[in-house]
Every structure is written in structure tokens, then in C-alpha cells.
Tab-separated table of C-alpha atoms in Angstrom:
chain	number	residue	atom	x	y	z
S	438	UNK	CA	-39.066	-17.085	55.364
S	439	UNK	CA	-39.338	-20.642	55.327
S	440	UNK	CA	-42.772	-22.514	56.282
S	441	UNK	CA	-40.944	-23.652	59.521
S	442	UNK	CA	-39.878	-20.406	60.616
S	443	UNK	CA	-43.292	-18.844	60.224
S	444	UNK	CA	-45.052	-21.812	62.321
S	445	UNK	CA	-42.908	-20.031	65.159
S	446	UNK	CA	-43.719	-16.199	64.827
S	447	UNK	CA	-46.874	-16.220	66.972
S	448	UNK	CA	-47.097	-12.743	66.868
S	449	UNK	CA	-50.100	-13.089	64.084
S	450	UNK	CA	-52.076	-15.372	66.092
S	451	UNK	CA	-51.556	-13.029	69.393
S	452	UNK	CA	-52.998	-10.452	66.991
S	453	UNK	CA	-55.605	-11.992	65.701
S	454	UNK	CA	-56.626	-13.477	69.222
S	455	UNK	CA	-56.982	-9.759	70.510
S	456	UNK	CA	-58.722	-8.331	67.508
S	457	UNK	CA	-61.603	-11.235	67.629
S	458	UNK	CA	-61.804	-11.206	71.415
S	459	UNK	CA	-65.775	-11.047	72.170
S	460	UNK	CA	-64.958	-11.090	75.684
S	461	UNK	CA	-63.334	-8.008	76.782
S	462	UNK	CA	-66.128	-5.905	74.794
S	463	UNK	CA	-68.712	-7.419	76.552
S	464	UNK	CA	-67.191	-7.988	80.109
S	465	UNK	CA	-67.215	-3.390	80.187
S	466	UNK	CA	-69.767	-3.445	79.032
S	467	UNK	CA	-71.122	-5.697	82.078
S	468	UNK	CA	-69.108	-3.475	83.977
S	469	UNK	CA	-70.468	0.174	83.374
S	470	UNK	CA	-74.147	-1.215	83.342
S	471	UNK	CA	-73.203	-1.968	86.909
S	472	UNK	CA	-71.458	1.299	87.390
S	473	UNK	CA	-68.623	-0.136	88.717
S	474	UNK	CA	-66.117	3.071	87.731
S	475	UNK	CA	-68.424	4.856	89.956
S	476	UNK	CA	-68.501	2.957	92.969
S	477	UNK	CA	-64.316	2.817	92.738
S	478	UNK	CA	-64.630	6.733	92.426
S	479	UNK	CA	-63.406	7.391	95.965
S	480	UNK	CA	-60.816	4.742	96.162
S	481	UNK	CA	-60.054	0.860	96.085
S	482	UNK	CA	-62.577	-1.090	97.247
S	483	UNK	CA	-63.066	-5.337	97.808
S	484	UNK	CA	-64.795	-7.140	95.381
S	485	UNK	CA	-67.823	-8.033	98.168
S	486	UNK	CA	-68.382	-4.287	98.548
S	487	UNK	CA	-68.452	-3.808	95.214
S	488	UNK	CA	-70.780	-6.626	94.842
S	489	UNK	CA	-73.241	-5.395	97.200
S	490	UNK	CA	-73.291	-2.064	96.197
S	491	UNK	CA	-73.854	-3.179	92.546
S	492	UNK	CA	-76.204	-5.838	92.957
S	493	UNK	CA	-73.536	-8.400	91.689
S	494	UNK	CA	-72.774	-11.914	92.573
S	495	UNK	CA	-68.827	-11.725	94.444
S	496	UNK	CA	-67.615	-14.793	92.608
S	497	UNK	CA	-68.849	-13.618	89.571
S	498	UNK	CA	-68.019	-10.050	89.412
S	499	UNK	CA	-64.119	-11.008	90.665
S	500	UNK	CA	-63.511	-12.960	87.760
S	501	UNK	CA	-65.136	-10.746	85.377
S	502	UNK	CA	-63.023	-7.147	87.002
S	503	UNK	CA	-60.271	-9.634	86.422
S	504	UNK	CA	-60.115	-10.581	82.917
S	505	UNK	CA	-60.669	-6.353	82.485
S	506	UNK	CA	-57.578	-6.044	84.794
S	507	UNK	CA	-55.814	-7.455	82.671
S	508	UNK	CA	-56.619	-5.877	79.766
S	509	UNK	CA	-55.544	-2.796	81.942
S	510	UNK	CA	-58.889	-1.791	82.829
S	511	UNK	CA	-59.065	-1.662	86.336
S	512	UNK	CA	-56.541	-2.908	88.937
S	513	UNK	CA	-56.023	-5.659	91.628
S	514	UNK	CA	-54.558	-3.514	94.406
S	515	UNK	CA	-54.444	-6.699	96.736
S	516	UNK	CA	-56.248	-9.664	96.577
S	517	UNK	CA	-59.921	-9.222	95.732
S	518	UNK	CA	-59.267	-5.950	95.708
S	519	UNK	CA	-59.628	-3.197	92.695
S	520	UNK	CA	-59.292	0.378	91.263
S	521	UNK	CA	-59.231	2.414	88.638
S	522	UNK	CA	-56.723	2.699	86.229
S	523	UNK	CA	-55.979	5.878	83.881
S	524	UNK	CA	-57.969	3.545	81.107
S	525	UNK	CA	-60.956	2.701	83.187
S	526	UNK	CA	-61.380	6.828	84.366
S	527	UNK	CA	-63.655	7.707	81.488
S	528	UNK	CA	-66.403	5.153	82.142
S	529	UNK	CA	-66.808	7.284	85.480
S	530	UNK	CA	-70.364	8.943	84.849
S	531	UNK	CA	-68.888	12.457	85.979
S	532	UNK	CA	-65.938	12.333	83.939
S	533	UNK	CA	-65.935	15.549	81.791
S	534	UNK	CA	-64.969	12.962	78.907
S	535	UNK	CA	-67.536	10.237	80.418
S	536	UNK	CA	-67.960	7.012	78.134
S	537	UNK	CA	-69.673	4.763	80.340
S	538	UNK	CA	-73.133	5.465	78.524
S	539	UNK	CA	-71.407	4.288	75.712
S	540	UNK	CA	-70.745	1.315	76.331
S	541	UNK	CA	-74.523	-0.692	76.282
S	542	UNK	CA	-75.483	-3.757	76.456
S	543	UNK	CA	-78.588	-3.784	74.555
S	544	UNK	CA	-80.187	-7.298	74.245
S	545	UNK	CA	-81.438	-6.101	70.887
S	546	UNK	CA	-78.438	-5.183	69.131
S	547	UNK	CA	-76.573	-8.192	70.401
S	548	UNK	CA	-79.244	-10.625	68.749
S	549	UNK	CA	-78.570	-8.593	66.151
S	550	UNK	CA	-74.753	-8.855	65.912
S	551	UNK	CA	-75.224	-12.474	66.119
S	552	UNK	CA	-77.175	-12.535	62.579
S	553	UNK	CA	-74.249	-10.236	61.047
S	554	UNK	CA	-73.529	-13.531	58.461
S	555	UNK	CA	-77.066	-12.539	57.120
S	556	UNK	CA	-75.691	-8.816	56.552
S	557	UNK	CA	-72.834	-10.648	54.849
S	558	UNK	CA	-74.828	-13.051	52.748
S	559	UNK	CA	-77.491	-10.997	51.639
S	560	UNK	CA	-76.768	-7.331	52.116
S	561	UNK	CA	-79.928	-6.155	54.245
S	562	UNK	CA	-80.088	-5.435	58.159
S	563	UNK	CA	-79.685	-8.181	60.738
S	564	UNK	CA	-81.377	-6.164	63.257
S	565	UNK	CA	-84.385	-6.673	60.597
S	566	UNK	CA	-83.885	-9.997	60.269
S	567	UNK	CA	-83.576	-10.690	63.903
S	568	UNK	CA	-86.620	-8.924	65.100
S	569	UNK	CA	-88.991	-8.722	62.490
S	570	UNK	CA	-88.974	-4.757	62.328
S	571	UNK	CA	-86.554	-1.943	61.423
S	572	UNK	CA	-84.462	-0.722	64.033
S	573	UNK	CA	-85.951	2.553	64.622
S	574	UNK	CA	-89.854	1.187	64.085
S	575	UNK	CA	-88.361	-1.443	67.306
S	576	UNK	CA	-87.098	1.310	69.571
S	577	UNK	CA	-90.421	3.689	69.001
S	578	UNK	CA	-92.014	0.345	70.318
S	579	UNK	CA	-89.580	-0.312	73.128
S	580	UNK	CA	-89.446	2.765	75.564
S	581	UNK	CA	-86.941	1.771	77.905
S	582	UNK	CA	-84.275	0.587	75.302
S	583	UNK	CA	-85.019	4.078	73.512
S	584	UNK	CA	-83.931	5.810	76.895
S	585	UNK	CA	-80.531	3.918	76.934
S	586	UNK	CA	-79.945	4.710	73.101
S	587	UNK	CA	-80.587	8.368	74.174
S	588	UNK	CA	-78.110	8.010	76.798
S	589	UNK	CA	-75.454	6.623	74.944
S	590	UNK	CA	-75.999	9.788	72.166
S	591	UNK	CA	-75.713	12.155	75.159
S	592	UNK	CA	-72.107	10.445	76.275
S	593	UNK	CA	-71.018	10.814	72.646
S	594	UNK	CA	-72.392	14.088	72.480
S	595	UNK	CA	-70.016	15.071	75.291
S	596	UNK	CA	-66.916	14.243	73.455
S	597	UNK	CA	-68.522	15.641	70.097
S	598	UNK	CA	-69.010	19.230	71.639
S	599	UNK	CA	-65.225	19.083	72.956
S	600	UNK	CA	-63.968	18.904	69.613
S	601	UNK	CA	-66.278	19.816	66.665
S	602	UNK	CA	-67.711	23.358	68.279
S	603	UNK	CA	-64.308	24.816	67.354
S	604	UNK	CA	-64.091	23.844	64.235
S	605	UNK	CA	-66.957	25.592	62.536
S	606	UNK	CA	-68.517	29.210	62.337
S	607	UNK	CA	-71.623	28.473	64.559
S	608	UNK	CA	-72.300	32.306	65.528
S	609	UNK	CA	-73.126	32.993	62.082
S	610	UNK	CA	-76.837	31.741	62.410
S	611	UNK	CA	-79.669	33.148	64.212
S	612	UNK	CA	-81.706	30.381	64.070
S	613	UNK	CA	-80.509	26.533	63.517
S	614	UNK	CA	-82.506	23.568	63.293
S	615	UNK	CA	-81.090	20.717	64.058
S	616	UNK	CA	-82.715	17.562	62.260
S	617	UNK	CA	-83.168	14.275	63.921
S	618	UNK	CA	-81.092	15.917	67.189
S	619	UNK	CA	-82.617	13.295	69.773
S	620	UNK	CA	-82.972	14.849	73.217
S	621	UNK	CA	-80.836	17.881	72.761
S	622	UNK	CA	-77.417	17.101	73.919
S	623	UNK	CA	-75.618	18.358	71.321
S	624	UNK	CA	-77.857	21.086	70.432
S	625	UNK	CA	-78.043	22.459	74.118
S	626	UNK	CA	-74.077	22.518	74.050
S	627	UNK	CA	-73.890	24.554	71.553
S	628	UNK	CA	-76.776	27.430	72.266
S	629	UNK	CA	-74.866	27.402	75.695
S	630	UNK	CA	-71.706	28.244	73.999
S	631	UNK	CA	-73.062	30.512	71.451
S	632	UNK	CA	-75.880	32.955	73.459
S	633	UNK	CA	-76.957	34.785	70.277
S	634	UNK	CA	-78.102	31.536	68.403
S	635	UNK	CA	-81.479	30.069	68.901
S	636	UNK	CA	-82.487	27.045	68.333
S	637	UNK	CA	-85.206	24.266	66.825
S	638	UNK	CA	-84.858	20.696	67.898
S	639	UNK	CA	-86.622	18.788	65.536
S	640	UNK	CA	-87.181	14.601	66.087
S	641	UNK	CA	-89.729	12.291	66.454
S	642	UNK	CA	-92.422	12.868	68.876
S	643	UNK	CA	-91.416	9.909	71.293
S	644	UNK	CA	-87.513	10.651	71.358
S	645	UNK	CA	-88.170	14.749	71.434
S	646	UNK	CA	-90.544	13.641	74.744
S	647	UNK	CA	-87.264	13.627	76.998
S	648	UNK	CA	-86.125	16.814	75.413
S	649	UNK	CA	-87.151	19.150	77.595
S	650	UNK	CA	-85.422	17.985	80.959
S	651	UNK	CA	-82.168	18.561	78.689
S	652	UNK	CA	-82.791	21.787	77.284
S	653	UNK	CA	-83.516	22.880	80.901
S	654	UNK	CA	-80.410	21.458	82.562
S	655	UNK	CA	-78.290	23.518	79.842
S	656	UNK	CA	-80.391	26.299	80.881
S	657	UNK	CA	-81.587	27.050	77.075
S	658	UNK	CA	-84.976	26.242	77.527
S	659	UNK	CA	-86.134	29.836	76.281
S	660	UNK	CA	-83.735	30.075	73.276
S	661	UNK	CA	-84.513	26.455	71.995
S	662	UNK	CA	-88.018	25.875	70.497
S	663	UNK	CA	-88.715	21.530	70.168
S	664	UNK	CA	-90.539	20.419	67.467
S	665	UNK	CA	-91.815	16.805	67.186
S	666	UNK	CA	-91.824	15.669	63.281
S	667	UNK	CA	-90.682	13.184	60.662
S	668	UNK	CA	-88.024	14.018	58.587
S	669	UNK	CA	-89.544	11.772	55.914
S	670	UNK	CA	-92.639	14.015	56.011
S	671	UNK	CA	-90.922	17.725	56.196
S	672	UNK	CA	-89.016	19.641	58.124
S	673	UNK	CA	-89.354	23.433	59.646
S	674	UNK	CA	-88.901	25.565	57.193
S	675	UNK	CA	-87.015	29.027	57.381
S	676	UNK	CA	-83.479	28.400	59.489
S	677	UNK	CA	-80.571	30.268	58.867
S	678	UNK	CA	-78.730	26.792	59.270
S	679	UNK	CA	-79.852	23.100	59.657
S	680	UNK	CA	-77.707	20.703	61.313
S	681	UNK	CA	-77.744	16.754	60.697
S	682	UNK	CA	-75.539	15.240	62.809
S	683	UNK	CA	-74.972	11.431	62.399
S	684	UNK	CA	-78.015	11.122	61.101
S	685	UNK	CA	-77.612	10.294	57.232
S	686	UNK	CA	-75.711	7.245	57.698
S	687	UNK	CA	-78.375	5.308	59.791
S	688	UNK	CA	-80.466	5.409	56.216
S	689	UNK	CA	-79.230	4.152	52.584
S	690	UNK	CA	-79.107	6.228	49.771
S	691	UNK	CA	-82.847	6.511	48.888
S	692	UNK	CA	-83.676	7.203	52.320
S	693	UNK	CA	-80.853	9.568	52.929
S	694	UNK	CA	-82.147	11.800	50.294
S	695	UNK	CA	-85.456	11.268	50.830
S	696	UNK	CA	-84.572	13.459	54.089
S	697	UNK	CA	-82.073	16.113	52.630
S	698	UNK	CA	-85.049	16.746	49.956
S	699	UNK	CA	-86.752	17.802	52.462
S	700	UNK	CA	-83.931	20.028	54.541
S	701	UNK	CA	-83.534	21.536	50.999
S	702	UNK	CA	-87.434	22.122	50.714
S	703	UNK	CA	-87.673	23.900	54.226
S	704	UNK	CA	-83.915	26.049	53.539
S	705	UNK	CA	-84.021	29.692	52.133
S	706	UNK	CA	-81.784	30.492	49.639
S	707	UNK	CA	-79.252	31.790	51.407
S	708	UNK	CA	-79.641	28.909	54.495
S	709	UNK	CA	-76.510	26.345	54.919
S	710	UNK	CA	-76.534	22.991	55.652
S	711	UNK	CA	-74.239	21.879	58.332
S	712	UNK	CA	-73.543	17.711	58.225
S	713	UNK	CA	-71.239	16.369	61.196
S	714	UNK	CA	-70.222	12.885	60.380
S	715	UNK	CA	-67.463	10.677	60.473
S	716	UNK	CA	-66.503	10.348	56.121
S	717	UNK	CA	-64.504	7.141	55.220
S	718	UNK	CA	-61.398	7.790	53.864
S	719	UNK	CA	-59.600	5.855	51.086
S	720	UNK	CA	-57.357	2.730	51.427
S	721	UNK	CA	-56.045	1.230	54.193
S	722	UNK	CA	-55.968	4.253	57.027
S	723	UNK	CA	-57.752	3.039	60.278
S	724	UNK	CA	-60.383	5.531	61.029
S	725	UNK	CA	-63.299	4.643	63.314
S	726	UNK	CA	-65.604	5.381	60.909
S	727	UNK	CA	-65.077	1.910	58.791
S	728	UNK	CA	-66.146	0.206	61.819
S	729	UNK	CA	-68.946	2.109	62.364
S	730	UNK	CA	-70.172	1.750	58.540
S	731	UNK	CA	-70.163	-2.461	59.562
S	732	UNK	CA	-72.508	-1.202	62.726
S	733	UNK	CA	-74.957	0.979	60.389
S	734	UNK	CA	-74.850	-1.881	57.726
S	735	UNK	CA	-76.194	-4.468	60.777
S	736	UNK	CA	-78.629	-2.652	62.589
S	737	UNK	CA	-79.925	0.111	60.214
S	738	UNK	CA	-78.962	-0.777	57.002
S	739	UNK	CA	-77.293	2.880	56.448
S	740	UNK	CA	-73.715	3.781	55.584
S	741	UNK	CA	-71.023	6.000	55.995
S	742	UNK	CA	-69.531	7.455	52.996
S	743	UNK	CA	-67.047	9.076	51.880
S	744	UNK	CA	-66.285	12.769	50.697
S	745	UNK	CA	-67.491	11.969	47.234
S	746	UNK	CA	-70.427	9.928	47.598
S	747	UNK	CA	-71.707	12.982	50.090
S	748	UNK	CA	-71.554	15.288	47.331
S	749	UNK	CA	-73.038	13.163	44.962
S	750	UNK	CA	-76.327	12.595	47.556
S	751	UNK	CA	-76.235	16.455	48.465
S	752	UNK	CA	-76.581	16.876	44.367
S	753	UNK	CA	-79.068	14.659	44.045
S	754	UNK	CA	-81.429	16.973	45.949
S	755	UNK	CA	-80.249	20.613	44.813
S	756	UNK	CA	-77.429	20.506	47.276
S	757	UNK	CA	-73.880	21.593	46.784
S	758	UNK	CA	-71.093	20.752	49.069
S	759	UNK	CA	-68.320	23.944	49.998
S	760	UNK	CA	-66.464	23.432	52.847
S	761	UNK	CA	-65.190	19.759	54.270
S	762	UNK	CA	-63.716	20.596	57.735
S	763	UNK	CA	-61.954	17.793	59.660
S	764	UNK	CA	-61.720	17.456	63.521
S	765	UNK	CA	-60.450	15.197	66.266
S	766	UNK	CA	-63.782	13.511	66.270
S	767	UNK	CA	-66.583	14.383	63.046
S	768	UNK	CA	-66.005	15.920	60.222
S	769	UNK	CA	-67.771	19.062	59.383
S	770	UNK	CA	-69.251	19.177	55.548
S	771	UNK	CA	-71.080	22.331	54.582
S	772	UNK	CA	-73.813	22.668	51.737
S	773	UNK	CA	-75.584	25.411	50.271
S	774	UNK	CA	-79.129	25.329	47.594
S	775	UNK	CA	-77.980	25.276	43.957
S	776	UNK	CA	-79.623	28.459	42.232
């Protein structure tokens, strides 16, 4: 192909214009913090409705619900006048698959993000960079940004229990402890699906402090014992099965095995180590986890890994990996004590 004839194939630059678009990903997320799926719940409604019942500026809010029309989220019915679309369901909070908690728009992280060239350059956290303090030292110290972090887990935590519960043996443990499980979510799910497994939810004591509302809602509040701790310090000791979900990747290496030292300190013998993550694969393939090893690289300074590198940490500590389960969503890797 001549030099010419390439100047003419714009289908690179429409590409390339889509893939570094910084608008559309923060115009929804403007658009869930005003809960604007929900207020279009019953039907189409004008933009000055809309406005008033979201606290929004008219002018404002038309021009942002249309650049997300566009991208097919949301429609203009008539003029000044919008719906959902089959895209812009799920950000509905009572969706069964409901991402609109998902979708922040944390002042924080977006400083952050804007430092990612110091990621690049040097290799250690923007979010540390940024604000002077690690990211989970900041949210201890900033309650109400905590809260919407613990939202967003409990959205993802929807979609994780859809797809993961089924792809694992759960009803084989009596008791499982699930490490660094935030408020519950996930952890409630799953002692409502499985009635002859208790459960310990182990976090730190500011982040376990919304726990119990949770564990009550699920109606497991007698089956799930909370525990406020720091996995850096120890763990409870004595499961039949500990469960770290997403958790390893928001540390590096040291770190990381700092806190399966510790799961392998508190396990029996014959306990099991559960890990849900999302595990790079090789080459090329798309999978959502390389994107979210650049987000743990910029605000945590963790990683996702791969298959391998898992089972080299898990070693490092008296681990060994047996079973790598894949599913829509997480993948499942199990890990027994070496005798």
C-alpha cells in the first residue's frame, strides 16, 4: 500500500479516536452519580425533569445525555427528550446485573490518573505521588470516599456471585474465612446460597464497620461471625477454607506474600486456599484483566499476574497451587499447605 493510499484509510484514526476518548468514560460516570438510569426507570422523560429531579443544570445535563446518546447510551426519543437503551439498563440501581456503582467518579483516583506518566517514568503509584499517602492509608482517612469504594465492590460483587459460585465446590467447607472481604457482599452471597457453610469476614476495622447492615440484609447474620484485623498482622486461624478475592493484586510481590504467609500460618493442614482473581493471560488476547493490572499499577502499586507467577508467590510461602478454574468473570485458583 502506497503512502498515498494509507493517508486515506481513516479507519486507524476513527480507532484510535474511540480508544483515547476521555469523554464518554467520564460523561457515565457523571451520569450514574446523578442516577439518571433510575429516574428514566418508568419511561422517557424531558431533560428539565430530569434536571430537577437530579439536581442538574438543563443545559448542561442535555448536552452531556447527548454525547452518551450517541455512543448508544441512552436515547433522544424527541427533542430534549431521553430513555434508556438496552446498553444504558445495567446502570439502573435495581438491575439484577446493576453497574451503576461501578462506575465512580472519585476525585482521588482521577488526580491520580492524571499523574499515570509518573507510573510510567518511575514505576511506583501515582495515587502516592498525588496525595502524599498510599491508597488504602488515604481511604482509612477519608470515610465518605471509603463508602463509595465499598459500593462499587458490592456492584461487582453482584456480577461476581452470578458467575464464579458455580464454578467451584463451596459446600465442601464448614467454616470459610474470607480475607480482606470488605463489607460482605460477596461473602453474604454465598452463605445464602450454601446454608451449611458458615462464615468469618475478616477486614480492617473501619471497612468491616458497615458489615453488619450487609450480613443482615442477606439474612446471614447468625452464620457469619466479622472479625476486624490486618492481614499484615495475622489472620483467624482454623478455617476449613480461606477465600482472597481480588485482594492480592492491590499489593506487589513482597506485600502479597507478606499476607498469604500469614493465611498459610492461620490454615490447618488439611485447609484450602481459595483465590478469585482475574490471571493475565499470554500474548495478545484482550482480557480485562490487562487493563486492570494498569489500574492496580496507578493507584496501589499491585499487579495482576499470571498463572505462573501465582504459583511461584503461593510457593514462596508453603503454598501449592492444584486446581486453576476459569469463569465468565474470575478465575478460581486453589492452594493447599506443602507437607
Amino acid at each position: 500500500m502506497t503512502a498515498a493510499r494509507r493517508s486515506l484509510d481513516l479507519s486507524a484514526v476513527v480507532r484510535l479516536g474511540e480508544l483515547g476518548d476521555q469523554i464518554t468514560p467520564f460523561a457515565l460516570r457523571a451520569a450514574c452519580d446523578l442516577r439518571i438510569a433510575d429516574l428514566l426507570a418508568d419511561g422517557p422523560r424531558p431533560v428539565v425533569e430530569l434536571a430537577g429531579a437530579a439536581g442538574a443544570h438543563p443545559g448542561a445535563l442535555l448536552r452531556l445525555l447527548r454525547a452518551l446518546a450517541a455512543r448508544g447510551v441512552f436515547t433522544e426519543v424527541a427533542d430534549a427528550t431521553f430513555a434508556l437503551t438496552p446498553l444504558a439498563e445495567p446502570l439502573r440501581g435495581d438491575h439484577p446485573m446493576s453497574l451503576r456503582d461501578s462506575f465512580t467518579l472519585l476525585d482521588s483516583d482521577v488526580r491520580a490518573w492524571s499523574a499515570i506518566g509518573h507510573t510510567v517514568r518511575t514505576g511506583e503509584p501515582a495515587f502516592d505521588h498525588v496525595h502524599g499517602q498510599g491508597y488504602w492509608a488515604y481511604l482509612a482517612g477519608h470515610p465518605e470516599e471509603s463508602a463509595r469504594v465499598d459500593d462499587w465492590m458490592r456492584s461487582v460483587n453482584r456480577l461476581h456471585l452470578r458467575t464464579v459460585l458455580g464454578a467451584y465446590p463451596w459446600r465442601r467447607f464448614g467454616t470459610l474465612v474470607d480475607v480482606g472481604g470488605g463489607t460482605g457482599g460477596f461473602l453474604a452471597g454465598l452463605l445464602t446460597r450454601f446454608p451449611a457453610v458458615r462464615g468469618v469476614l475478616f477486614d480492617l476495622p473501619h471497612v468491616v464497620a458497615g458489615a453488619a447492615k450487609v450480613l443482615a440484609e442477606a439474612g446471614v447474620t447468625d452464620r457469619c461471625e466479622v472479625v476486624p484485623g490486618d492481614a499484615f498482622d495475622a489472620v483467624p486461624a482454623g478455617g476449613d477454607g480461606y477465600l482472597l478475592k481480588t485482594v492480592l493484586p492491590g499489593f506487589d510481590d513482597d506485600e502479597a506474600a507478606r499476607i498469604l504467609g500469614n493465611v498459610r500460618a492461620a490454615m490447618r493442614p488439611d485447609s484450602r486456599l481459595v483465590l478469585l482473581e482475574a490471571v493475565l493471560p499470554p500474548g495478545d488476547t484482550f482480557d480485562m484483566a490487562k487493563l486492570f493490572d494498569v489500574h492496580a499499577m496507578v493507584l496501589t502499586g499491585g499487579a495482576h499476574r499470571g498463572e505462573d507467577e501465582t504459583g511461584r508467590l503461593l510457593e514462596r510461602v508453603g503454598l501449592r497451587l492444584t486446581q486453576v478454574i476459569g469463569s465468565p468473570t474470575l478465575t478460581v485458583l486453589e492452594a493447599v499447605p506443602v507437607d
